[in-house]
Amino acid sequence: MAPPAKPITSPVSDAWYPTLALLMLSIGLVVTASFFIYEATSSKRNRSLAKELITGGVASVFLGFGSLFLLLSAGVYV
Amino acid sequence: MGISRFVLLVFTISMLASPALSDLVLSKVDRRIYLTSHIVRISSTLEVENAGPETVSKVLLAFPDLQAQNLAYLMASPHEAKAKFKVSVVSFPIDVVKPEDMPPGVTFYSVSLPQGLTVGASFTFDVLAVFTHALRPMPEQIGQADIQLVLYQDSAYYLSPYVVKVQSLSLKLPDSRIESYTTLESTKVQGSEIKYGPYENLPAFSSSPITVHFQNNLPFTIAQELVREIEISHWGNVLVTEHYKLIHGGAQSKGEFSRLEPQARENVQGPSAVRYLVAHLPPRAHSVYYRDAIGNISTSHLRGDSKKAELLIEPRYPMFGGWRTAFTIGYGLPLQDCLYESEGRRFLNITFSSPVIELVIDTLIVKVVLPEGSSDISVAAPFFMKQCQETKISHLDIVGRPVVVLEKTNLVPEHNQYFQQWEEVRVAIQHVHNIICQCLATHDKLEASLRDLSRTGEVQACKAARKSTDGLLKELSKELKPLMTFLQSSPSAVQVLSKVEELVAKERELLEKLMAKHSTAVEAYDKKSGARDIESRIALQQQKITALRQEVDDLLEFIDEI
């Protein structure tokens, strides 16, 4: 085989999985907490839909990636 | 009954033997039969001499049908000085052939030599034949404390369609306890080795049956079914799960079984029982588990070094003759040890068969689970096997992962070689893109030469530029052809194929128009007509050319983004 074969590795190094999982989950949980606090402390009149949507979206992105890296660090290579 | 059947067969063969093939002569045959395990390995060193009128490139190997039924692995390789039965890297192709005028009851294989054997020349090569189920336990039923005796039948003379000048045979037994063996002229016993020969000048298809009855207490592990699942995850892990269904293939156990006796005096009681199995896993195997339907089995040891990880597992009970057990072994391998990328395609390079040593497998099913969305899958294996595809739905899957199922029967440890599996990433399109860019560059050169022409009025330089660009464009179109055929034949490029074909067609149109414009301009200059005249002639063509050029650029950008 003329061209040499290059081994394929994961885009994120293995050793980072637990750190990334912890980091992303904690950020996601903090943003979720801020979403709940916002909902609890605001009244019907001064609630802004845009802020709710953005906070919810950011929280779900971080929680989603955090749970993916949590699965990977636990050995369930999805 | 088996013995007399074998003798009758051999007698028939020698009676019906036709005259030997006159072109090849085996000047020296050295056979070593290794009976040191339940897998019988025959390693023969053959020296072939061409005494005939023409160059020969194929050598026939013959096995009696009864033996050929048990043949699991056959390999011919060039002779090495210190020959032991290891799998050599270089091997000659072997095919099954059915030549005419040959006695019945014999199976023939033909070895293709790398270079033809010229008249008078001789060539030495090694043949390794591995047989399964070739040792018969005799007596067929033994008690728990009895030793296991097995019977092996073969022929003292090498069965061959050619005349053999000198031959010798040596049988290596596991230990020196031999019940009985056939005594012919020039038979010697040295410790645990029996030597027959040397015999000289034997005609073709001669054979003399011998039987050896000896003690073999080595484990007769046979896996009736082994399902091996290899799951690839691009996040960095290849997970291998193996489901075994083992049986002890030696003498059946009769009478009562007492658990106390094997535990009390281990080496004396039940010497032929299978107490443990050793598996050689790849070096960086991790997360190894060993369990069965009941749960985890803790009697196992794992030791690793840089070449392999050795796993020693003990089944829940020692397996006596005829007993079965079933368990699962699983381990993970780092991705960079197995998955590689080359020429735009990814391939998985992994061993095919079980890592357990000295295991005969009756049916092996290998399932390779590829990541979701893999396409254009192909398998390259060193031997033939049945293939099919299915889908498996696993963690976080939407459509399901493609699974390639490979099935093979009658395997021995020699089959544990690497096989490869390819899946496609489109890079041929990148090549096409590059070539089209080069074509456009040559178009620009032509335009530049035209501009020079209008400035300086030198027609010759223009014509020379035209010639050189013609040559360049011919080469580029030659390069393009094989890429286009490859893209047309590969199923994964279907969506992009239409766009690529459009791009190529438009580029060709552009080229033609540019050439036409170039020729009219050159003609006009030849005829020395006025500048205004020339401009008006090529104006229409120029418009079309600019429009086409825009389209080609758009398509190129689109393809670039893929």
XYZ file of C-alpha atoms in Angstrom:
640
model
C 0.000 0.000 0.000
C 1.737 3.118 -1.214
C 0.377 5.905 1.033
C 1.132 5.365 4.712
C -1.919 4.806 6.899
C -2.580 7.361 9.581
C -4.197 6.140 12.785
C -7.502 7.819 13.599
C -8.071 9.149 17.082
C -10.964 10.908 18.723
C -11.308 14.665 18.085
C -11.116 15.277 21.834
C -8.385 13.462 23.717
C -9.469 10.633 26.025
C -7.958 12.170 29.129
C -10.206 15.219 28.856
C -13.508 13.368 29.023
C -14.083 13.495 32.805
C -12.914 17.115 33.080
C -15.083 18.221 30.182
C -18.069 16.323 31.549
C -17.742 17.977 34.954
C -17.164 21.431 33.507
C -20.022 21.354 31.031
C -22.487 19.811 33.448
C -21.692 22.365 36.130
C -22.013 25.282 33.717
C -25.255 23.789 32.407
C -26.619 23.386 35.903
C -25.630 26.945 36.834
C -27.439 28.312 33.782
C -30.457 26.109 34.572
C -30.424 27.480 38.102
C -30.312 31.023 36.793
C -33.268 30.194 34.520
C -35.299 28.953 37.478
C -34.341 31.928 39.612
C -35.405 34.253 36.820
C -38.735 32.479 36.536
C -39.286 32.587 40.260
C -38.379 36.210 40.800
C -40.003 37.858 37.806
C -43.656 38.827 37.605
C -45.933 38.386 34.622
C -45.322 41.894 33.370
C -41.527 42.189 33.329
C -40.760 38.723 31.935
C -38.917 38.740 28.636
C -39.408 35.820 26.250
C -36.066 36.392 24.574
C -34.159 36.060 27.854
C -36.073 32.907 28.747
C -35.399 31.306 25.403
C -31.722 32.220 25.378
C -31.114 30.974 28.908
C -32.998 27.772 28.214
C -31.131 27.192 24.966
C -27.693 27.768 26.474
C -28.525 25.553 29.433
C -29.696 22.702 27.207
C -26.618 22.899 24.973
C -24.279 22.688 27.941
C -26.290 19.971 29.647
C -26.441 17.987 26.413
C -22.688 18.051 25.813
C -22.062 17.445 29.483
C -24.177 14.293 29.458
C -22.426 13.101 26.271
C -19.018 13.457 27.896
C -20.356 11.895 31.074
C -21.387 8.808 29.098
C -17.991 8.691 27.379
C -16.025 9.031 30.602
C -18.090 6.257 32.189
C -16.995 3.878 29.419
C -20.176 3.832 27.345
C -18.552 4.799 24.085
C -21.565 5.958 22.140
C -13.596 -50.323 11.797
C -11.976 -47.027 11.012
C -8.602 -48.636 10.672
C -9.729 -51.225 8.182
C -11.575 -48.584 6.196
C -8.432 -46.528 5.964
C -6.377 -49.535 4.927
C -8.908 -50.439 2.262
C -8.873 -46.921 0.880
C -5.112 -46.795 0.726
C -4.985 -50.207 -0.924
C -7.501 -49.028 -3.532
C -5.435 -45.985 -4.272
C -2.258 -47.966 -4.813
C -4.086 -50.490 -7.005
C -5.649 -47.857 -9.211
C -2.592 -45.693 -9.336
C -1.978 -44.446 -12.821
C 1.479 -43.752 -14.159
C 3.027 -40.741 -12.522
C 3.061 -37.316 -14.123
C 6.362 -37.415 -15.892
C 7.470 -33.845 -15.610
C 8.165 -33.316 -11.909
C 10.149 -35.401 -9.474
C 10.258 -34.854 -5.734
C 13.891 -35.364 -4.898
C 13.553 -34.945 -1.142
C 10.535 -34.939 1.129
C 10.856 -34.324 4.870
C 7.627 -34.692 6.796
C 7.180 -33.718 10.426
C 3.838 -34.518 12.005
C 3.271 -32.620 15.268
C 0.827 -34.501 17.465
C 1.621 -32.345 20.510
C -1.863 -30.850 20.666
C -5.329 -31.865 19.574
C -4.706 -29.958 16.364
C -2.558 -32.059 14.032
C 0.011 -30.065 12.093
C 1.982 -31.608 9.249
C 4.945 -29.604 8.073
C 6.546 -30.951 4.899
C 9.625 -29.680 3.148
C 9.449 -30.618 -0.517
C 12.283 -30.322 -2.984
C 10.854 -30.369 -6.486
C 12.947 -31.056 -9.547
C 11.807 -30.526 -13.096
C 12.840 -33.538 -15.171
C 10.352 -32.978 -17.944
C 10.366 -31.302 -21.277
C 8.890 -27.914 -20.353
C 8.735 -25.260 -17.663
C 6.257 -26.048 -14.910
C 4.690 -23.499 -12.604
C 2.225 -25.579 -10.597
C 2.909 -28.376 -8.145
C 0.143 -30.755 -7.075
C -0.367 -31.761 -3.462
C -2.478 -34.821 -2.701
C -4.423 -35.755 0.415
C -6.657 -38.782 0.895
C -10.310 -37.737 1.078
C -10.732 -38.820 4.693
C -7.872 -36.589 5.724
C -8.885 -33.748 3.417
C -12.279 -33.524 5.140
C -10.504 -32.479 8.307
C -8.165 -30.057 6.592
C -8.579 -26.624 8.119
C -5.600 -24.664 6.869
C -3.120 -25.199 4.060
C -0.215 -22.937 3.322
C 2.840 -23.174 1.075
C 5.786 -20.886 1.629
C 9.430 -20.701 0.567
C 11.748 -22.850 2.616
C 13.370 -21.271 5.638
C 16.383 -22.816 7.346
C 14.986 -23.021 10.872
C 11.514 -24.214 10.050
C 8.980 -24.464 12.820
C 5.279 -24.269 12.152
C 4.841 -20.532 12.193
C 2.714 -18.602 9.755
C 5.070 -17.095 7.196
C 4.447 -13.707 5.604
C 5.083 -14.820 2.042
C 2.872 -17.629 0.796
C 2.072 -19.105 -2.571
C -1.505 -19.231 -3.846
C -3.162 -22.628 -3.506
C -6.276 -23.780 -5.367
C -8.381 -26.902 -5.249
C -8.119 -28.745 -8.558
C -9.700 -31.875 -9.992
C -7.260 -33.225 -12.561
C -8.393 -36.087 -14.789
C -6.847 -39.560 -14.841
C -6.308 -39.537 -11.122
C -7.342 -42.279 -8.727
C -10.554 -41.593 -6.793
C -10.575 -40.863 -3.097
C -7.821 -38.276 -3.300
C -8.197 -34.514 -3.094
C -5.703 -32.408 -4.985
C -4.428 -28.906 -4.320
C -2.228 -27.024 -6.732
C 0.471 -24.636 -5.534
C 1.448 -21.878 -7.977
C 5.166 -21.239 -7.820
C 6.242 -17.579 -8.080
C 8.557 -18.221 -10.998
C 8.174 -21.157 -13.312
C 10.485 -24.059 -12.676
C 12.744 -24.445 -15.697
C 13.926 -27.813 -16.951
C 16.603 -29.258 -14.694
C 16.119 -26.718 -11.915
C 14.953 -27.586 -8.430
C 13.038 -25.586 -5.847
C 12.416 -26.143 -2.150
C 9.288 -25.024 -0.367
C 7.437 -25.744 2.860
C 3.863 -26.906 3.118
C 1.958 -26.564 6.374
C -1.287 -28.511 6.639
C -3.407 -28.211 9.772
C -6.082 -30.799 10.550
C -8.867 -30.681 13.115
C -10.758 -33.669 14.592
C -7.973 -35.928 13.297
C -7.166 -37.583 16.621
C -9.629 -40.235 17.702
C -9.916 -41.002 21.414
C -9.494 -44.730 21.979
C -10.977 -45.902 24.380
C -13.892 -43.623 23.619
C -15.115 -43.449 27.189
C -12.899 -43.089 30.201
C -13.476 -42.674 33.879
C -12.621 -39.565 35.833
C -9.159 -40.704 36.855
C -8.074 -42.396 33.632
C -5.551 -41.019 31.213
C -6.651 -40.184 27.705
C -5.322 -42.267 24.821
C -5.839 -41.234 21.217
C -5.321 -42.849 17.856
C -3.761 -41.283 14.800
C -3.661 -42.819 11.320
C -1.568 -41.734 8.403
C 0.662 -43.165 5.728
C 4.386 -43.699 6.147
C 4.968 -42.955 2.477
C 4.156 -39.470 1.233
C 1.071 -39.606 -0.995
C 1.948 -37.722 -4.135
C 1.243 -37.859 -7.880
C 4.998 -37.643 -8.512
C 7.834 -40.081 -7.994
C 9.616 -39.484 -4.707
C 13.321 -40.160 -4.519
C 14.102 -39.794 -0.829
C 11.603 -39.272 1.947
C 11.506 -39.424 5.698
C 8.808 -39.013 8.305
C 8.980 -38.097 11.964
C 6.081 -37.994 14.404
C 6.374 -35.816 17.492
C 4.204 -36.961 20.386
C 3.399 -35.010 23.555
C 5.147 -37.455 25.875
C 6.954 -40.737 25.741
C 4.048 -42.961 26.729
C 3.223 -44.765 23.488
C 0.717 -47.608 23.617
C 1.439 -49.009 20.199
C 2.663 -47.996 16.800
C 3.017 -49.688 13.442
C 6.493 -51.059 12.956
C 7.797 -50.984 9.411
C 11.337 -51.376 8.214
C 13.600 -48.589 9.500
C 11.399 -47.410 12.353
C 13.079 -45.778 15.351
C 11.665 -44.464 18.580
C 13.602 -41.712 20.324
C 11.920 -40.539 23.499
C 8.669 -38.944 22.373
C 9.506 -39.044 18.667
C 8.936 -41.838 16.147
C 10.969 -41.798 12.969
C 10.082 -43.671 9.801
C 12.498 -43.776 6.931
C 14.381 -42.742 4.976
C 12.668 -44.512 2.090
C 14.048 -44.324 -1.385
C 12.670 -44.362 -4.894
C 9.017 -44.876 -4.333
C 6.546 -44.695 -7.216
C 3.714 -42.185 -7.303
C 0.659 -42.743 -5.105
C 2.420 -45.217 -2.913
C 1.352 -45.330 0.661
C 1.723 -47.587 3.642
C -0.726 -47.052 6.476
C 0.540 -46.559 9.985
C -1.336 -46.168 13.232
C -0.047 -44.636 16.423
C -1.855 -45.093 19.732
C -0.512 -42.735 22.356
C -1.317 -40.705 25.407
C -2.449 -37.138 24.898
C -3.626 -35.339 27.998
C -3.601 -31.889 26.508
C -6.892 -29.978 26.578
C -9.200 -30.775 23.686
C -11.018 -27.451 23.605
C -13.433 -27.074 20.754
C -15.700 -24.071 20.407
C -18.883 -25.205 18.748
C -19.994 -21.658 18.184
C -18.184 -18.381 18.680
C -19.896 -15.067 18.055
C -17.456 -12.193 18.012
C -18.819 -8.656 17.961
C -16.497 -5.744 17.198
C -18.067 -2.347 17.815
C -16.255 0.766 16.599
C -16.846 4.131 18.200
C -15.115 7.154 16.768
C -14.889 8.637 20.267
C -11.853 6.475 20.857
C -12.710 2.850 21.595
C -13.175 -0.468 19.826
C -15.243 -2.837 21.955
C -14.860 -6.571 21.331
C -17.365 -9.015 22.831
C -16.945 -12.756 22.361
C -19.608 -15.331 23.209
C -18.181 -18.839 23.507
C -19.888 -22.219 23.535
C -17.159 -24.694 24.374
C -17.117 -28.462 24.436
C -14.395 -30.861 25.503
C -13.774 -32.943 22.412
C -11.729 -35.761 23.879
C -12.743 -39.096 25.343
C -16.231 -38.970 26.847
C -16.438 -39.108 30.602
C -18.300 -42.108 32.055
C -19.094 -43.146 35.544
C -19.574 -40.903 38.508
C -18.103 -37.502 38.921
C -16.680 -36.560 42.281
C -15.687 -32.980 42.957
C -13.417 -33.954 45.819
C -10.943 -35.991 43.885
C -9.765 -33.372 41.401
C -9.401 -30.844 44.181
C -7.546 -33.239 46.464
C -4.925 -34.530 44.089
C -4.962 -32.169 41.170
C -2.316 -33.576 38.900
C -3.322 -37.210 39.315
C -7.074 -37.049 38.950
C -8.660 -36.066 35.678
C -5.464 -35.241 33.816
C -7.220 -34.580 30.560
C -9.779 -32.166 31.982
C -9.796 -28.595 30.810
C -9.040 -26.538 33.878
C -8.127 -23.217 32.344
C -7.869 -21.405 29.033
C -5.278 -18.874 27.994
C -6.121 -16.011 25.676
C -3.645 -13.580 24.140
C -5.349 -10.215 23.835
C -3.858 -7.240 21.952
C -1.374 -5.301 24.113
C -3.424 -2.301 25.192
C -6.657 -4.114 25.940
C -8.581 -2.569 28.840
C -11.863 -3.121 30.669
C -11.633 -6.901 30.314
C -14.619 -8.799 31.719
C -15.448 -12.495 31.960
C -18.987 -13.541 32.749
C -21.659 -16.005 31.823
C -25.437 -16.319 32.130
C -25.215 -16.571 35.934
C -22.996 -13.550 36.454
C -19.400 -12.534 36.755
C -16.770 -15.259 37.026
C -13.942 -14.163 39.249
C -11.433 -16.970 38.587
C -9.343 -15.152 36.065
C -5.966 -13.447 35.868
C -4.768 -10.746 33.522
C -1.114 -10.013 32.895
C 0.049 -7.471 30.374
C 3.287 -6.632 28.656
C 4.204 -4.623 25.606
C 3.454 -7.392 23.088
C 0.228 -8.885 24.390
C -2.086 -9.044 27.369
C -2.384 -12.609 28.662
C -5.741 -13.556 30.111
C -6.021 -16.819 32.018
C -9.610 -17.851 32.688
C -10.911 -20.832 34.598
C -14.424 -22.081 33.868
C -16.747 -22.633 36.819
C -15.953 -26.363 36.787
C -13.171 -28.435 35.202
C -14.448 -29.701 31.879
C -14.249 -33.449 31.424
C -14.831 -35.281 28.167
C -18.091 -34.354 26.481
C -18.906 -31.528 28.922
C -19.920 -28.094 27.735
C -19.669 -24.569 28.997
C -20.683 -21.160 27.719
C -19.293 -17.772 28.674
C -18.632 -14.243 27.410
C -15.348 -12.360 27.299
C -15.213 -8.691 26.473
C -12.482 -6.099 26.206
C -11.851 -2.672 24.762
C -9.039 -1.508 22.527
C -7.866 2.056 21.929
C -9.037 3.324 18.561
C -5.643 4.313 17.215
C -4.476 0.693 17.357
C -7.153 -0.490 14.983
C -8.596 2.248 12.809
C -6.503 3.934 10.158
C -7.058 6.405 7.373
C -5.503 6.065 3.952
C -6.411 7.582 0.571
C -9.527 9.154 1.962
C -11.004 5.921 3.257
C -10.916 4.535 6.722
C -10.084 0.949 7.441
C -10.232 -1.260 10.458
C -7.290 -3.593 10.882
C -8.031 -6.286 13.437
C -7.453 -9.995 14.017
C -10.176 -12.239 12.719
C -10.368 -15.214 15.008
C -10.427 -15.834 18.721
C -7.493 -14.792 20.948
C -7.691 -18.103 22.848
C -4.700 -20.256 22.024
C -5.058 -23.793 20.662
C -8.783 -23.535 20.142
C -10.600 -25.277 17.318
C -13.678 -23.331 16.236
C -16.447 -25.128 14.402
C -18.459 -22.042 13.475
C -17.207 -18.495 13.811
C -19.460 -15.494 13.280
C -17.773 -12.092 13.310
C -20.003 -9.024 13.451
C -18.348 -5.687 12.805
C -20.572 -2.819 13.941
C -19.605 0.398 12.188
C -20.570 3.908 13.301
C -23.925 5.248 12.156
C -23.891 6.644 8.645
C -21.000 4.597 7.300
C -21.240 3.850 3.641
C -19.402 1.987 0.931
C -18.250 -0.867 3.119
C -15.920 -3.544 1.815
C -13.936 -6.325 3.441
C -10.468 -7.551 2.532
C -9.653 -10.873 4.186
C -6.854 -13.360 3.657
C -9.343 -16.227 3.092
C -12.842 -16.826 1.887
C -15.863 -16.367 4.162
C -19.582 -15.729 3.889
C -20.670 -12.092 4.227
C -23.943 -10.324 4.797
C -25.145 -7.028 6.270
C -27.658 -6.073 8.905
C -28.463 -3.132 11.174
C -28.061 -2.759 14.884
C -29.672 -0.050 17.001
C -27.429 0.883 19.893
C -26.906 3.898 22.207
C -28.070 7.262 20.881
C -28.872 5.846 17.436
C -31.484 7.205 15.088
C -31.189 5.047 11.989
C -29.063 2.238 13.314
C -25.504 1.144 12.734
C -24.539 -0.994 9.731
C -23.222 -4.400 10.736
C -21.131 -6.615 8.500
C -21.569 -10.283 9.420
C -18.798 -12.678 8.393
C -19.169 -16.400 8.855
C -16.593 -19.163 8.582
C -16.386 -22.785 9.657
C -13.563 -25.023 10.840
C -10.964 -22.599 12.118
C -7.631 -23.130 13.808
C -5.309 -20.597 15.467
C -3.409 -20.182 12.186
C -6.459 -18.363 10.855
C -5.964 -15.559 13.347
C -4.677 -13.060 10.825
C -5.535 -9.455 10.262
C -8.439 -8.520 8.044
C -9.430 -5.052 6.912
C -12.630 -3.224 6.410
C -12.962 -0.038 4.412
C -15.496 2.752 4.573
C -15.438 5.779 2.277
C -14.820 9.490 2.716
C -15.019 11.333 -0.557
C -11.659 12.658 -1.604
C -11.917 11.791 -5.265
C -14.084 14.887 -5.493
C -11.236 16.937 -4.108
C -9.029 15.616 -6.888
C -11.593 16.550 -9.488
C -11.776 20.018 -8.007
C -8.016 20.411 -8.282
C -7.968 19.283 -11.860
C -10.723 21.678 -12.853
C -8.817 24.509 -11.204
C -5.780 23.594 -13.236
C -7.893 23.587 -16.396
C -9.140 27.061 -15.584
C -5.588 28.197 -15.086
C -4.724 27.070 -18.593
C -7.779 28.933 -19.894
C -6.392 32.045 -18.278
C -3.087 31.474 -20.001
C -4.851 31.346 -23.343
C -6.656 34.586 -22.612
C -3.378 36.188 -21.645
C -1.818 35.107 -24.899
C -4.711 36.691 -26.778
C -4.189 39.921 -24.955
C -0.511 39.798 -25.841
C -1.512 39.251 -29.425
C -3.668 42.331 -29.478
C -0.856 44.311 -27.929
C 2.115 43.145 -29.930
C 0.522 41.540 -32.995
C 2.822 38.484 -32.924
C 0.836 35.558 -34.239
C 3.568 32.939 -33.845
C 3.880 33.392 -30.096
C 0.120 33.078 -29.833
C 0.101 29.845 -31.815
C 2.894 28.432 -29.657
C 0.942 29.269 -26.497
C -2.094 27.547 -27.988
C -0.094 24.373 -28.655
C 1.320 24.154 -25.159
C -2.068 24.683 -23.544
C -3.532 21.984 -25.792
C -0.961 19.524 -24.471
C -1.613 20.485 -20.858
C -5.362 20.150 -21.245
C -5.018 16.686 -22.809
C -3.005 15.491 -19.824
C -5.508 16.931 -17.379
C -8.403 15.227 -19.123
C -6.543 11.909 -18.944
C -6.137 12.371 -15.196
C -9.790 13.199 -14.890
C -11.086 10.050 -16.581
C -10.259 7.424 -13.926
C -11.544 9.717 -11.180
C -14.848 10.114 -13.010
C -15.233 6.344 -13.485
C -14.481 5.782 -9.808
C -17.035 8.366 -8.751
C -19.626 6.874 -11.078
C -19.086 3.400 -9.670
C -19.045 4.251 -5.975
C -22.553 4.358 -4.508
C -21.853 6.955 -1.832
C -20.997 9.734 -4.289
C -24.427 9.614 -5.951
C -25.680 12.948 -4.637
C -22.619 14.889 -5.630
C -22.072 13.000 -8.861
C -24.633 15.007 -10.821
C -23.023 18.279 -9.787
C -19.555 17.015 -10.615
C -20.660 15.815 -14.033
C -22.298 19.166 -14.678
C -19.091 20.913 -13.710
C -17.020 18.794 -16.039
C -19.455 19.284 -18.925
C -19.556 23.062 -18.432
C -15.794 23.232 -18.279
C -15.591 21.389 -21.555
C -18.069 23.773 -23.172
C -16.068 26.718 -21.886
C -12.922 25.231 -23.309
C -14.486 24.766 -26.734
C -15.793 28.324 -26.850
C -12.437 29.686 -25.759
C -10.662 27.674 -28.422
C -13.112 28.919 -31.055
C -12.564 32.497 -29.974
C -8.819 31.994 -30.020
C -8.890 30.563 -33.545
C -11.061 33.353 -34.936
C -8.816 35.949 -33.365
C -5.692 34.316 -34.764
C -7.253 33.971 -38.210
C -8.298 37.563 -38.178
C -4.800 38.657 -37.298
C -3.445 36.435 -40.037
C -5.683 38.134 -42.525
C -4.542 41.436 -41.072
C -8.004 42.860 -40.703
C -8.616 45.917 -38.574
C -8.817 45.918 -34.781
C -12.457 47.061 -34.684
C -13.375 44.159 -36.992
C -11.787 41.594 -34.736
C -13.445 43.027 -31.648
C -16.892 42.792 -33.191
C -16.312 39.176 -34.269
C -15.293 37.913 -30.931
C -17.684 40.048 -28.891
C -20.536 37.521 -29.001
C -18.300 34.613 -28.127
C -16.794 36.619 -25.299
C -20.187 37.147 -23.703
C -20.953 33.452 -23.735
C -17.532 32.720 -22.337
C -17.912 35.065 -19.414
C -21.340 33.607 -18.562
C -20.007 30.033 -18.644
C -17.013 31.011 -16.589
C -19.302 32.394 -13.905
C -21.291 29.138 -13.763
C -18.148 27.044 -13.514
C -16.901 29.168 -10.650
C -20.204 28.757 -8.808
C -20.133 24.977 -9.175
C -16.542 24.871 -7.979
C -17.490 26.783 -4.848
C -20.413 24.437 -4.200
C -18.189 21.382 -4.497
C -15.590 22.995 -2.308
C -18.050 23.305 0.511
C -18.875 19.590 0.551
